[in-house]
Amino acid sequence: MNALTKSALVELPVEGMTCASCVGRVERALKKVPGVRSAVVNLATEKASLSLDDPSQAQTVVPAAIAAVEKAGYAVPQRQFDLQVDGMTCASCVGRVERALQKVPGVQSASVNLATERASVQASDGTDVSVLIAAIAKAGYEAAPVPQAREGQAVEDATAQRQAAERESLRKSLIFAAVFALPVFLLEMGGHMVPAFHHWIAQTIGTQNSWYIQFILTAIVLFGPGRRFFAKGVPALLRGAPDMNSLVAVGTTAAFAYSVVATFMPQLLPAGTVNVYYEAAAVIVALILLGRFLEARAKGNTSEAIRRLVQLQARTARVRRDGVVQELDIAQVRAGDVIEVRPGERIPVDGEVIEGQSFVDESMISGEPVPVEKTEGAEVVGGTVNQNGALAFKATKVGADTLLAQIIRMVEQAQGSKLPIQALVDKITMWFVPAVMAAALLTFAVWLIWGPSPALSFALVNAVAVLIIACPCAMGLATPTSIMVGTGRAAQMGVLLRKGEALQQLKDARVVAVDKTGTLTKGRPELTDLVLAHHLNVGLQRSTVLAQVAAVEDRSEHPIARAIVDAAKAEGLQIPAISAFESVTGFGVRAVVDAAKVEIGADRFMRELGLSVDGFASEAQRLGSEGKTPLYAAIGGQLAAMIAVADPIKPTTKPAIDALHALGLKVAMITGDNRHTAEAIARQLGIDEVVAEVLPGGKVEAVQRLKAEHGTLAYVGDGINDAPALAEADVGIAIGTGTDIAIEAADVVLMSGDLSGVPNAIALSKATMKNIGENLFWAFAYNVALIPVAAGALYPVNGTLLSPVFAAGAMALSSVFVLSNALRLKRFKV
């Protein structure tokens, strides 16, 4: 790494320096940063070496130094490291790993997720990953870089394999612990529940022999399957950073040690306190292992969305090479290869169809259930399923560049992110375990001093119950598990959350601002109306009129002309040859088609030709109200038809806007188009506010004004000109069929390519945040309510005490409840 903590020296790469004055400017900026003793900048190596006053303050000084360099007009290249972290069991572990990483010089931020068991670190370019791993190891955990898929190869779900191995290990440990803990429970608690059984034990094997047997069985449980709690909990305790394992280790050790003294050295205990609690130690281990096993199973289900996406990737492809079709591993497919796909097969990579016709099921990518027709020139997406025809296509994107690989990366990033609400939870849980240990010590002291006889026994049992019942696991899992399931469900619905924070912000949206072209509309002009003059026979003449008009317009590259030609071709019309083509400046075009003069233009061109357009007055008024500008066609000196070309509204737009209104949201349109057209479309769709005729900068100003007036704003757009507004909005939502620049600037991507994903995303956001609220309420209410009960707070009232065994069961169920509640989001429907 370019940061040496022993000498308090930090090296930062600096980009953009061109001369000695740049060096001086960067040095002066760095020397002004509090905590920087000296700064030396090297133009040749493009690095700044900082000497710090206090190495322990690197986590605050380095981000300030980076900000100073950027403010001076230069850049410090950043790099993201994704690490798999093993050994974390609760929210306290998360805070500990984050603090360890943030102390590494060069690290700007670190975010750790308990549910995904990953750490995401933003650090200066050149940071050595081994130093990050060493920092995590010093904190008591194991880490390794998250494996990356090799170019062109299907992504391997290594996390799923690791989780499966962990589940199997826990399952074996649970069975082992249960087999040895059950006899201990029966020998000790059986006598309490069935007095006759107690007498039978005393008369057959004897109470003392029963204790010897319990000692042996409990020792096997503690030092066998229970060893994992000691291996992690004791070192954490010695470092002064206790975690969930420490609570279990201390609690079971206290119960076991007291029982050992009562069994082998009873004379050391006060009269009346010679009791054993082997069953508490053994059963606590078994129950907590049960909780961990159920938790591991539920965790596996939370990441099911990623596994399903990974399974969409084809393993092989049939590629044409050297005149022969070869079946190759997907890793061997290169951009430019021609690939054949049979009916029913999965399309292996992204590409463009060059042969064949078929329908392709793209529901796994877009969420749209209707198969899409693919003919020559159409784009196909890897992971989708070919239906009934054979296709050949040229590969355009392979490996990590395919849309599916990008979707998987986006979902993983969203699942690993933290919501703003998690910051508060982390602050609380950082002190939770030490507070529980203090509460246990206080409980022990209070019962020992003021408790009834036998005070020592009461003190021990209640202190152990406090240690065992506390459940920071539930607090740590409450938010990330809901995010994982929520973002996964969103991906299945065709909504990609590029940033997990968008989940929380979408819930608070008060206004949705939308771009018009490509968002509300299809984004390309189409022939929407062809109205024939009354003297023409509609059934016979429409195709003739359209073909002749298209023949003249075929000479033009204007979008309106192209729309007319495309409409004629779509209807299968033969476009005739023309002669004497002429463009009449300011009026229109004319040519001779099939020996008849065809003239096309606006109403003023028709008047110039001495033709009245009054017969189309009512239709022209209708088109005007819809924001369309009519054109007219005269054939053989007679007015033949009125034509309208427009960018048509998507059929899904009106229902989507109605759904947004049903959610109580205002809808505003922000467009660069003319006001007349924009307001006509707004009237058709029921849009509340229109901002028209604005440039990209004007869109940003409109977003800022709407935010000030209404509150949290989500902006939906698809073009390059929407990128600034997408970045300015509280939540930027890009249409997946739009430009890469718009998608990069957005927080959410709608793969379906229409507005219907917006109400779906907002509804899912509300459901996810409600789910998180339920989880957090349960996690905190559980601990707040039951820790005092475990301490014996109800004993003076009604004599209620909580056995450590029941405390362990309650603790295990707490985590399982949180995970099960999060999994309900998998069934979310709008």
XYZ file of C-alpha atoms in Angstrom, residues 9-15 17 21-43 46-53 60-76 124:
57
model
C 3.556 8.734 6.139
C 0.665 8.652 3.687
C 1.080 8.685 -0.093
C -1.735 9.882 -2.332
C -1.740 9.718 -6.142
C -2.598 13.098 -7.700
C -3.842 13.525 -11.274
C -0.613 18.321 -12.484
C 3.223 25.689 -10.163
C 0.718 22.826 -9.920
C 3.066 21.089 -7.465
C 3.263 24.213 -5.316
C -0.494 24.661 -5.407
C -1.146 21.090 -4.239
C 1.529 21.303 -1.520
C 0.063 24.544 -0.143
C -3.443 23.053 -0.136
C -2.255 19.936 1.726
C -0.224 21.840 4.327
C -3.357 23.751 5.323
C -5.143 20.512 6.267
C -5.315 20.088 10.081
C -3.213 17.096 11.152
C -0.745 17.304 8.240
C 2.777 18.064 9.521
C 4.385 18.321 6.077
C 3.568 17.628 2.431
C 5.889 16.873 -0.487
C 4.515 16.541 -4.016
C 6.430 14.857 -6.861
C 5.437 15.849 -10.398
C 2.362 12.223 -9.570
C 2.262 11.479 -5.847
C 1.890 13.502 -2.670
C 3.679 12.286 0.475
C 2.055 13.459 3.720
C 3.597 13.305 7.162
C 0.887 13.257 9.837
C 0.996 14.656 13.351
C -10.116 11.852 9.334
C -7.004 13.525 7.906
C -6.848 11.531 4.641
C -10.429 12.350 3.470
C -9.744 16.018 4.346
C -6.494 15.903 2.333
C -8.295 14.373 -0.676
C -10.971 17.072 -0.461
C -8.241 19.756 -0.338
C -6.566 18.377 -3.476
C -9.890 18.278 -5.322
C -10.757 21.806 -4.205
C -7.403 22.964 -5.618
C -8.543 21.640 -9.016
C -6.815 18.235 -9.131
C -7.967 14.666 -8.666
C -7.047 11.824 -6.324
C -6.952 6.008 -2.966
